[in-house]
PDB file of C-alpha atoms in Angstrom:
ATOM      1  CA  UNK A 539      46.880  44.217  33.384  1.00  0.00           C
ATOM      2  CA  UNK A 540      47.116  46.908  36.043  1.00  0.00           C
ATOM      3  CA  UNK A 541      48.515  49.564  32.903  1.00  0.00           C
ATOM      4  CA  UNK A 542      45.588  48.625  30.853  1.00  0.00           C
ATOM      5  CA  UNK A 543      43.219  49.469  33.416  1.00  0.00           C
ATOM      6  CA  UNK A 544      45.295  52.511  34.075  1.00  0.00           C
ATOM      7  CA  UNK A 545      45.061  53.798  30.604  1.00  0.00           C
ATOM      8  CA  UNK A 546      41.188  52.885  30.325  1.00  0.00           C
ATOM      9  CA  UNK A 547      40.944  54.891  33.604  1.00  0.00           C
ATOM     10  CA  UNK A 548      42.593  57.946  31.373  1.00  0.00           C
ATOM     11  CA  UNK A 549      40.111  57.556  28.478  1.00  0.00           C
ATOM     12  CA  UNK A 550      37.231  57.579  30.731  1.00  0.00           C
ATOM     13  CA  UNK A 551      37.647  59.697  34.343  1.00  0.00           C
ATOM     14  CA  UNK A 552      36.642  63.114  32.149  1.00  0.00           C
ATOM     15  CA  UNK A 553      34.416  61.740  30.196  1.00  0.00           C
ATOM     16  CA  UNK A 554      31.075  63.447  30.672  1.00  0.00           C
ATOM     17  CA  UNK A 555      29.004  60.672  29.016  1.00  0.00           C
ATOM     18  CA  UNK A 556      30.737  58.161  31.383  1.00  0.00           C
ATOM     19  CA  UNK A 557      29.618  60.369  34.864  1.00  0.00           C
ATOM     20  CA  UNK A 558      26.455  60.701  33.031  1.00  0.00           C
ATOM     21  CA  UNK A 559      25.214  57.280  32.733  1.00  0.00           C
ATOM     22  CA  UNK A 560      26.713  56.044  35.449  1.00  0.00           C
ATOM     23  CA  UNK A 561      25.221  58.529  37.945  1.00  0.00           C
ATOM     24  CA  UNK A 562      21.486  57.859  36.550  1.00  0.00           C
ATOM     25  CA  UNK A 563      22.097  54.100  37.720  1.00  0.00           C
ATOM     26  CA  UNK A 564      23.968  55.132  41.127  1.00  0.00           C
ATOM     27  CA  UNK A 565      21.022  57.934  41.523  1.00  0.00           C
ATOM     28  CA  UNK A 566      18.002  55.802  40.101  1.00  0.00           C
ATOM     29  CA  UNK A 567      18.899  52.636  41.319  1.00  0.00           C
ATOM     30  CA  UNK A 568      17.916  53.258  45.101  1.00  0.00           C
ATOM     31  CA  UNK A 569      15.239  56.327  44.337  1.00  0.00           C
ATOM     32  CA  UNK A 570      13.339  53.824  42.771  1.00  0.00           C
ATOM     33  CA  UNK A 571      13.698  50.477  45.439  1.00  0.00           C
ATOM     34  CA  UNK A 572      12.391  53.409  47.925  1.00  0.00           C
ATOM     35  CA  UNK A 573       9.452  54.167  46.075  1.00  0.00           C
ATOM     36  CA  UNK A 574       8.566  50.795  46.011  1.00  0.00           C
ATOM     37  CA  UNK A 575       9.863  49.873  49.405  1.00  0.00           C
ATOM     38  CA  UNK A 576       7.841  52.198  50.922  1.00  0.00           C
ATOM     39  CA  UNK A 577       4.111  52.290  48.905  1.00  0.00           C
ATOM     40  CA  UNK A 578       4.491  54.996  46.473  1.00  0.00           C
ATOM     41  CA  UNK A 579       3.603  52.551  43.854  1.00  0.00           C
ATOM     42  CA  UNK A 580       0.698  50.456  45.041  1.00  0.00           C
ATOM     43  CA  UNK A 581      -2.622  49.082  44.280  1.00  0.00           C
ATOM     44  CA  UNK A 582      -5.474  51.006  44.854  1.00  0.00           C
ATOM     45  CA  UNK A 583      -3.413  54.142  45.208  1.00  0.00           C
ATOM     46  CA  UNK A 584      -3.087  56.330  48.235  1.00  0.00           C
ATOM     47  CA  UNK A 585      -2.472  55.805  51.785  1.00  0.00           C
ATOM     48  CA  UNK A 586      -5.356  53.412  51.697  1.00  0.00           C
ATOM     49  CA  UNK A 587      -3.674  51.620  48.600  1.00  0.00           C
ATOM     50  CA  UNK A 588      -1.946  47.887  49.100  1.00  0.00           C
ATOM     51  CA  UNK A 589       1.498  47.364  48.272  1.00  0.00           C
ATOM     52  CA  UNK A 590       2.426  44.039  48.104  1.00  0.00           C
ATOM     53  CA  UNK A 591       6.459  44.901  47.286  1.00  0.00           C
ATOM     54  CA  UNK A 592       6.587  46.036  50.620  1.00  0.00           C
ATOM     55  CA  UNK A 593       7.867  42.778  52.828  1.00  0.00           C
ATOM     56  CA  UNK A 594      10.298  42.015  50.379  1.00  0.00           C
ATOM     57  CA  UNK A 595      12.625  44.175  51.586  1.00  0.00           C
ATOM     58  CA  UNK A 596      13.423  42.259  54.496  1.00  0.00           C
ATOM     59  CA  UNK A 597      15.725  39.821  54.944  1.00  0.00           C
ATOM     60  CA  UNK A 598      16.367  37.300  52.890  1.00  0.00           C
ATOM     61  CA  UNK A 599      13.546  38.402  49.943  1.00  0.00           C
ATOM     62  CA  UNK A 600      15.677  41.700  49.830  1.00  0.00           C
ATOM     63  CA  UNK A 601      18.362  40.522  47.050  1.00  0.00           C
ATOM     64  CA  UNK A 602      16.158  39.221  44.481  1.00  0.00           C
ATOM     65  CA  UNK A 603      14.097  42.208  44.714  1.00  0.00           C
ATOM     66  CA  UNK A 604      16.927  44.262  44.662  1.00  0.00           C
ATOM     67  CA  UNK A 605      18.207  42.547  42.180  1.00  0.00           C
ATOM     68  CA  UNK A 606      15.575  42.388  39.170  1.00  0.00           C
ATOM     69  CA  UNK A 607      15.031  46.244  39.692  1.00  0.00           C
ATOM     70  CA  UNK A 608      18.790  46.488  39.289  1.00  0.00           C
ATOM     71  CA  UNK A 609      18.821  44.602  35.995  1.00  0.00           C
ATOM     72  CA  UNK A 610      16.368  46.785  34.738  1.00  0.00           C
ATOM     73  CA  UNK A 611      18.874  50.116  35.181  1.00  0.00           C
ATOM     74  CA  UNK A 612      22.148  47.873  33.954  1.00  0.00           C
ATOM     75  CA  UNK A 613      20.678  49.276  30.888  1.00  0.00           C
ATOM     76  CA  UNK A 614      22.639  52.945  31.767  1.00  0.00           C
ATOM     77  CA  UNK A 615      25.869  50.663  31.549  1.00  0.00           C
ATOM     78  CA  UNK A 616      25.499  48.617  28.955  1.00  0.00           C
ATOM     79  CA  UNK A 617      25.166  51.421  26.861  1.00  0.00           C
ATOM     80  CA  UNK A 618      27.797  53.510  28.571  1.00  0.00           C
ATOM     81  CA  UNK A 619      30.151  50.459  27.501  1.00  0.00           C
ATOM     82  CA  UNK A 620      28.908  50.548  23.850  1.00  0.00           C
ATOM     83  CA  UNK A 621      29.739  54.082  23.883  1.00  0.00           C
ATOM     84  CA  UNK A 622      33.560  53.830  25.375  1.00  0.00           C
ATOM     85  CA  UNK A 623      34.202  51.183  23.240  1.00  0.00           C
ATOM     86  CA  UNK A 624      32.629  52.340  19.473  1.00  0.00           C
ATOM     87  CA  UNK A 625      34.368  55.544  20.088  1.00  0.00           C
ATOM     88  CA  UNK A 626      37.656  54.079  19.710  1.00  0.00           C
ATOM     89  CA  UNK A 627      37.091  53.470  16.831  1.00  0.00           C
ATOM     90  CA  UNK A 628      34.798  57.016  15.991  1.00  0.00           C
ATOM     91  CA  UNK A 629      38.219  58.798  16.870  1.00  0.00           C
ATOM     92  CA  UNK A 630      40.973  56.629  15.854  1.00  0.00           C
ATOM     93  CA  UNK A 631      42.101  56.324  19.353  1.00  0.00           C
ATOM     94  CA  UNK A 632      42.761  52.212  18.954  1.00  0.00           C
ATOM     95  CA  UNK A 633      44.905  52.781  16.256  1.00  0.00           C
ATOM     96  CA  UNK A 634      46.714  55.136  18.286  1.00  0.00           C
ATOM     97  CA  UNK A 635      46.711  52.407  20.992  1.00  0.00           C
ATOM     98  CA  UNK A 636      48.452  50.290  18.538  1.00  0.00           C
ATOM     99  CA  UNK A 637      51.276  53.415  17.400  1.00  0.00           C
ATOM    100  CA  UNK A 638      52.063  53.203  21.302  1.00  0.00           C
ATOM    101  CA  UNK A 639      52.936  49.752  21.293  1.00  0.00           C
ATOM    102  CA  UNK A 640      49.752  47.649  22.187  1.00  0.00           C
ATOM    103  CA  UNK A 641      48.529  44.630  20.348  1.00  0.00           C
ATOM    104  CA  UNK A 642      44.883  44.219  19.132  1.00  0.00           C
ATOM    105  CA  UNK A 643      44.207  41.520  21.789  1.00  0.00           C
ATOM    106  CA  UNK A 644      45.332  44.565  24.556  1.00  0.00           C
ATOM    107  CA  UNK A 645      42.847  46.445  23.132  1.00  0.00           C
ATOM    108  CA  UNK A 646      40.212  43.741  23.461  1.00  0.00           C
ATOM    109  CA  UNK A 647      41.497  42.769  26.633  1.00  0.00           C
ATOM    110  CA  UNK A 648      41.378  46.483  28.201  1.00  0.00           C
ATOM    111  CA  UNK A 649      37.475  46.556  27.332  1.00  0.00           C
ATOM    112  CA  UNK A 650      36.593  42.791  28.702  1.00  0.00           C
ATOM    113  CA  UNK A 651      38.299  44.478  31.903  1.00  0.00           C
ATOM    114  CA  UNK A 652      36.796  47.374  32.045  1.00  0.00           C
ATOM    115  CA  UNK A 653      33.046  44.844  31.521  1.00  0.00           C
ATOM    116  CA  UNK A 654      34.359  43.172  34.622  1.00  0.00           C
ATOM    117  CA  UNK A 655      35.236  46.469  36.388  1.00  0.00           C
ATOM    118  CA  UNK A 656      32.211  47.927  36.258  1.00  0.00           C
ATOM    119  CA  UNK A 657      30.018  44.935  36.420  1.00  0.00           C
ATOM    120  CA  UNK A 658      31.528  44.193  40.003  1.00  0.00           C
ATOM    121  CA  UNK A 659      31.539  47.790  41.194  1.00  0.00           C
ATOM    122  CA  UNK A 660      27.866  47.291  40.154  1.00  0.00           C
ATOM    123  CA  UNK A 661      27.044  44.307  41.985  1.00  0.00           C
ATOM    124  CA  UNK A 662      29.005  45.986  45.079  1.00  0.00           C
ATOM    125  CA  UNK A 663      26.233  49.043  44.907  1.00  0.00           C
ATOM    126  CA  UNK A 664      23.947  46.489  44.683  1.00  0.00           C
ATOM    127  CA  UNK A 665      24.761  44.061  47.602  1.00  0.00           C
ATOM    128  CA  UNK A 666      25.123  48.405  49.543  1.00  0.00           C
ATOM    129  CA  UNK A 667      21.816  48.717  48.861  1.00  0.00           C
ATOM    130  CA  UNK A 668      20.024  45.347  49.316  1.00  0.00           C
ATOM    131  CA  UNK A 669      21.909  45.242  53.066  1.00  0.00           C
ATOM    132  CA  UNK A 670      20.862  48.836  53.627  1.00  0.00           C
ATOM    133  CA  UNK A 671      17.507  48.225  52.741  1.00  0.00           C
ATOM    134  CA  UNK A 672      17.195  44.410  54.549  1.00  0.00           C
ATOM    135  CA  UNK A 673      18.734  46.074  57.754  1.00  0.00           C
ATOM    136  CA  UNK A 674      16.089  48.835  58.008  1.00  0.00           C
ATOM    137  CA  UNK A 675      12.809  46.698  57.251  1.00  0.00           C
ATOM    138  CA  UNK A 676      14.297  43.839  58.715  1.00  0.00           C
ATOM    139  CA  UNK A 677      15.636  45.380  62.102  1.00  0.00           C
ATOM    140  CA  UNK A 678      18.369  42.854  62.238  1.00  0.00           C
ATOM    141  CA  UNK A 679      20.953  40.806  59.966  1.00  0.00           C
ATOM    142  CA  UNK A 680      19.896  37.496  61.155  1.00  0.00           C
ATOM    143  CA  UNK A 681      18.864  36.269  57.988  1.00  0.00           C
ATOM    144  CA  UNK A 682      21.261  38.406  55.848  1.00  0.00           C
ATOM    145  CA  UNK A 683      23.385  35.554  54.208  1.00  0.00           C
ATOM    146  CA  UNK A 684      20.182  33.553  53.281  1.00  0.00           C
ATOM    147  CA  UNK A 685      19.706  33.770  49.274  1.00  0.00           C
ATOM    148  CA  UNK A 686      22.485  35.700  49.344  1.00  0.00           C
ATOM    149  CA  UNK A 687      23.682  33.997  45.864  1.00  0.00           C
ATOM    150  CA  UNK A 688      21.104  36.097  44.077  1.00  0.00           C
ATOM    151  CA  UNK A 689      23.945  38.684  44.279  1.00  0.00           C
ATOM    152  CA  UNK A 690      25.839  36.414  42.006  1.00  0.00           C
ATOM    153  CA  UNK A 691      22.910  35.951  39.829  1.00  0.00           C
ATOM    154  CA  UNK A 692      22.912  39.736  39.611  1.00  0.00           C
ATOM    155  CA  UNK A 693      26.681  39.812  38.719  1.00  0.00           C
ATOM    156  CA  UNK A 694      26.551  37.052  36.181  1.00  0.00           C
ATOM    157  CA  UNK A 695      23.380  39.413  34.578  1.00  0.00           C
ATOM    158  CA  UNK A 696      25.464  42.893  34.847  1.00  0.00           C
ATOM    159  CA  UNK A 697      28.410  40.414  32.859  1.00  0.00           C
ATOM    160  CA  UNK A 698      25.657  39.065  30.553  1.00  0.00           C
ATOM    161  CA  UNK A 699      24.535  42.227  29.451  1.00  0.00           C
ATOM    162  CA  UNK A 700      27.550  44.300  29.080  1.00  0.00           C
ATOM    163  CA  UNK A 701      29.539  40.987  27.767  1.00  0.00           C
ATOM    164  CA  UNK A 702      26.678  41.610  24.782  1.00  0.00           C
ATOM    165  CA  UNK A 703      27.248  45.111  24.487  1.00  0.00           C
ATOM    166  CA  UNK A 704      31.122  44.594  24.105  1.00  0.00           C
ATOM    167  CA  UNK A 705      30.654  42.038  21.321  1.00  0.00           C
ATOM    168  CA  UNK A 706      28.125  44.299  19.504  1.00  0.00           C
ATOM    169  CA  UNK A 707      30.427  47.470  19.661  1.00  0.00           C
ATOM    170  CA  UNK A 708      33.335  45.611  18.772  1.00  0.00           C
ATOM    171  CA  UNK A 709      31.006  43.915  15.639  1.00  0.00           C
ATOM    172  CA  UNK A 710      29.316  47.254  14.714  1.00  0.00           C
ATOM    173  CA  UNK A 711      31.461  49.609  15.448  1.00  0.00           C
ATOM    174  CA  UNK A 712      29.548  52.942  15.677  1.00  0.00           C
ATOM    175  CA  UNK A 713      27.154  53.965  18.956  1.00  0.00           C
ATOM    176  CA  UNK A 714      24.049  54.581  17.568  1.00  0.00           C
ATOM    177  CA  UNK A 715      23.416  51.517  15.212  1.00  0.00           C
ATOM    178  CA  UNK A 716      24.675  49.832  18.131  1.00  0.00           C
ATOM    179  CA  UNK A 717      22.437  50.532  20.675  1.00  0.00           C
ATOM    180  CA  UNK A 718      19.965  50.699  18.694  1.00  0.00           C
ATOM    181  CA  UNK A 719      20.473  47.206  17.694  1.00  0.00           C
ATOM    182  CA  UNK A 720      21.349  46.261  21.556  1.00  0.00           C
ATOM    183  CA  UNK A 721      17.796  47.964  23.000  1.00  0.00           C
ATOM    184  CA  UNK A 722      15.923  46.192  19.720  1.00  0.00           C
ATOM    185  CA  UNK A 723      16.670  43.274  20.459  1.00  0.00           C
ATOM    186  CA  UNK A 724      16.746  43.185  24.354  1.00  0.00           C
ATOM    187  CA  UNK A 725      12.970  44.457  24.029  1.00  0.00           C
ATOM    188  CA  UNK A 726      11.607  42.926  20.854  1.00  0.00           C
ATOM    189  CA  UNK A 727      13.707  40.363  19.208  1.00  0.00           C
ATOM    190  CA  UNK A 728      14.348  38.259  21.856  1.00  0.00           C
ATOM    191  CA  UNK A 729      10.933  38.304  23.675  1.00  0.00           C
ATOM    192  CA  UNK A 730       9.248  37.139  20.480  1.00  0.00           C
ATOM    193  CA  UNK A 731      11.867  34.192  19.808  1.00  0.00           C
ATOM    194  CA  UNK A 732      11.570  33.444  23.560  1.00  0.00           C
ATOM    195  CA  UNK A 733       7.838  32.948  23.486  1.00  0.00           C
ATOM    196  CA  UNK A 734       7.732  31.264  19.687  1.00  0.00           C
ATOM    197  CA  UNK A 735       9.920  28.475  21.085  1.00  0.00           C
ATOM    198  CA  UNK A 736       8.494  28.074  24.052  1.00  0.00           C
ATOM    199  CA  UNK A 737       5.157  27.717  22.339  1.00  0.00           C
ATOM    200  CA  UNK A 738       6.480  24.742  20.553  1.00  0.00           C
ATOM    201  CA  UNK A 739       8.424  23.120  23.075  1.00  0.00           C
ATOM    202  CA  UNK A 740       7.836  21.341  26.393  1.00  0.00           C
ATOM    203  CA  UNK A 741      10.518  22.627  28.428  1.00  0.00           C
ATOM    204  CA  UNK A 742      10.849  26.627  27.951  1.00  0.00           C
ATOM    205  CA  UNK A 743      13.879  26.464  25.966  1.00  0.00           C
ATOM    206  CA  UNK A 744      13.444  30.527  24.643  1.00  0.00           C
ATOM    207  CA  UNK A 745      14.677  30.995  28.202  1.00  0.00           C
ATOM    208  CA  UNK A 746      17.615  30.057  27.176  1.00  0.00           C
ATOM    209  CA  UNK A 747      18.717  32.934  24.727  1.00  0.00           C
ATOM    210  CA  UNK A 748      21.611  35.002  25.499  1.00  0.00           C
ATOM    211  CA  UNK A 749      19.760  38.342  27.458  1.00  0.00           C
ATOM    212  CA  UNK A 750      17.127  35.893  29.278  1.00  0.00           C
ATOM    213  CA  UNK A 751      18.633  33.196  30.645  1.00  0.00           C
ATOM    214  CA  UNK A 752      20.433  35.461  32.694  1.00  0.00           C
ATOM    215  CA  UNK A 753      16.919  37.360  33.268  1.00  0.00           C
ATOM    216  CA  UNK A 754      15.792  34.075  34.808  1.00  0.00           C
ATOM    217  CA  UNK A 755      17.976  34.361  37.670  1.00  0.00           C
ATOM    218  CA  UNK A 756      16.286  37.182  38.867  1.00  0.00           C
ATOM    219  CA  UNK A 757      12.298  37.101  38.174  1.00  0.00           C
ATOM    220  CA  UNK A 758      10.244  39.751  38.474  1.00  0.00           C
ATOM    221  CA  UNK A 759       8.559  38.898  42.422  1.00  0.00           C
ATOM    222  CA  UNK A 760       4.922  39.522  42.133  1.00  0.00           C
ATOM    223  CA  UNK A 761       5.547  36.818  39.003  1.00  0.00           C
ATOM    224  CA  UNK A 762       7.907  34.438  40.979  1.00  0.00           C
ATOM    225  CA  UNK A 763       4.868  34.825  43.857  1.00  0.00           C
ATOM    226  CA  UNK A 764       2.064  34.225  41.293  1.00  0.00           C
ATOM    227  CA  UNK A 765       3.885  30.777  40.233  1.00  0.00           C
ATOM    228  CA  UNK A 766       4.246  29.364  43.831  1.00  0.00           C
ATOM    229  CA  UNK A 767       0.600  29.870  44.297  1.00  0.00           C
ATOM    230  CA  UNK A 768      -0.929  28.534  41.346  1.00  0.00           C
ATOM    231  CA  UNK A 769       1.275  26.255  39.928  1.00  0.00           C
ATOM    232  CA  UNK A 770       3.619  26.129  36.768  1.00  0.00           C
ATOM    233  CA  UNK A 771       4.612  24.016  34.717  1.00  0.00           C
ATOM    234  CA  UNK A 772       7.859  22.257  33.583  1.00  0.00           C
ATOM    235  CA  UNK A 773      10.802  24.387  34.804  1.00  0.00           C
ATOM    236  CA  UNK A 774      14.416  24.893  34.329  1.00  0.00           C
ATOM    237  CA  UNK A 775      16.966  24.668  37.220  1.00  0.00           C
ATOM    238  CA  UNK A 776      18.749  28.351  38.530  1.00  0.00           C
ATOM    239  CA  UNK A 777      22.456  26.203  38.020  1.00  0.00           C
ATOM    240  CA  UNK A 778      21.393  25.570  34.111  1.00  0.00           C
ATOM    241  CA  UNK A 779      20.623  29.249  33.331  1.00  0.00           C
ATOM    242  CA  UNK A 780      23.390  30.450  35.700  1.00  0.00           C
ATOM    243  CA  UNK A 781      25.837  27.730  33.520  1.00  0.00           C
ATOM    244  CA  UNK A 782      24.191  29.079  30.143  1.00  0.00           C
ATOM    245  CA  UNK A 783      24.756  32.301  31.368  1.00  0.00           C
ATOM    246  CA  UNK A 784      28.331  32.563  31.764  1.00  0.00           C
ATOM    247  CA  UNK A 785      28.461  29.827  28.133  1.00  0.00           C
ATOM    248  CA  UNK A 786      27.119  33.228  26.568  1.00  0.00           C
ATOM    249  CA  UNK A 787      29.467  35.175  28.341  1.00  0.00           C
ATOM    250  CA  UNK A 788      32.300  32.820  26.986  1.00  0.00           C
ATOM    251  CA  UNK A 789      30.888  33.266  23.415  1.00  0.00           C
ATOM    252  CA  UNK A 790      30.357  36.944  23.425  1.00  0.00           C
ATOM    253  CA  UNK A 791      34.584  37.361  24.240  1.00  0.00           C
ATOM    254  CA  UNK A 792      35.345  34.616  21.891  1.00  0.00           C
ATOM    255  CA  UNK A 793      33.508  36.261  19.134  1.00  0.00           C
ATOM    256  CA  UNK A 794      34.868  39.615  19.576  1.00  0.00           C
ATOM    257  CA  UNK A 795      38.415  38.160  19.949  1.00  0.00           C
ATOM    258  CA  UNK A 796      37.732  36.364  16.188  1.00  0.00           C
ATOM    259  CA  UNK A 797      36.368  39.636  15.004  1.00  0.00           C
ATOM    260  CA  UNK A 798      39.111  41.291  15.486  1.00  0.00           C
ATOM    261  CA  UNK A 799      41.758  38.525  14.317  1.00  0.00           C
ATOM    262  CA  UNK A 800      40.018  38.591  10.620  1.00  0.00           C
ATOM    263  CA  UNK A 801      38.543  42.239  10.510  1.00  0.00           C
ATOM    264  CA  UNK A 802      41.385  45.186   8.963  1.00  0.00           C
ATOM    265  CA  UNK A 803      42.247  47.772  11.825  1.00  0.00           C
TER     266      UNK A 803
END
């Protein structure tokens, strides 16, 4: 395990692309929480303007806040992985993986590591910020472990969506029809199934669907606020879409492993 990480570590560590994306979501990440933290972005605009993001960066409210902004920017890395991973195959370097000895499954295995790797390192920045940001508009960590498992729900999203982006790269094989597939269907596909079968259902089964149920962990606030206040109708529990979440997770790997079983080198 620890050589296939090493040798991933090679590919990558002067890899312009790789510094690339992963600096916008290091960079953007926290520029953005401050913006809304501190009333850039509020109604009415101005001094004078309202901003009603602005309490929940205290303690506990701070990690699902946190949180859904940060899903939004996991974007940057799920197509960083679709990029590592379809050029392997753009420059022959797997089959040079297999000349030194390695087996298809190390291969897979290198890249579900590396989607593990980056998707903890990612929830790590995450749970930096969210305590950086709870400690300063909170004045205290008194209430700092409270809802603290939304930082799970953000790492079981960051291994939803690059899980995804893995399977499609392995399936597709080259970047661009790749992400443009992965960013089609993120925004388009998937909201239109979600709401069509939630029309004609009484639970909201379309939250259910491999990029939303892990969405669902971590609502956008203002929405999750709205809710409380006026109501809503039949729900479905955190533990089912956190469970369904890591059953897609399951499928994704399983589905790349089969691809590559029946598919020539």
């Amino acid at each position: 395990m620890k050589e296939l990480i090493a040798i991933e570590w090679m590919k990558i560590r002067r890899y312009r692309t790789f510094w690339v994306l992963t600096g916008l979501f290091l960079l953007l990440l926290p520029i953005w929480n401050i913006e809304v933290a501190y009333g850039f972005i509020n109604l009415g605009g101005g001094k004078n303007g309202v901003n009603f993001l602005s309490t929940a960066y205290s303690f506990p409210e701070v990690w699902g806040n946190v949180g859904f902004w940060g899903s939004i920017f996991v974007l940057f890395l799920s197509i960083l992985v679709i990029i590592i991973t379809t050029n392997e195959y753009t420059y022959k370097t797997n089959r040079q993986n297999v000349i030194d000895g390695w087996s298809r499954l190390d291969f897979y295995h290198a890249k579900v590591l590396l989607v593990f790797i980056i998707s903890t390192a990612a929830t790590a920045y995450m749970f930096l910020l969210g305590f950086t940001f709870g400690l300063i508009n909170s004045g205290s960590a008194a209430n700092v472990f409270s809802e603290l498992h939304q930082v799970g729900y953000f790492f079981l999203l960051s291994l939803d969506y690059l899980g995804f982006a893995l399977f499609l790269s392995i399936w597709i094989k080259r970047s661009g029809l790749a992400i443009g597939l992965f960013l089609l269907y993120s925004f388009i596909i998937e909201n239109i199934a979600k709401s069509i079968i939630n029309h004609w259902t009484d639970l909201p089964v379309g939250n259910l669907m491999p990029l939303q149920t892990s969405d669902e962990l971590l609502p956008f606030p203002l929405m999750q606020m709205a809710k409380t206040m006026i109501g809503q109708g039949p729900t479905i529990s955190m533990n089912v879409y956190a469970g369904v979440t890591v059953f897609w997770c399951a499928a994704y790997y399983f589905s790349g492993k089969m691809i590559l079983a029946k598919r020539d080198w």
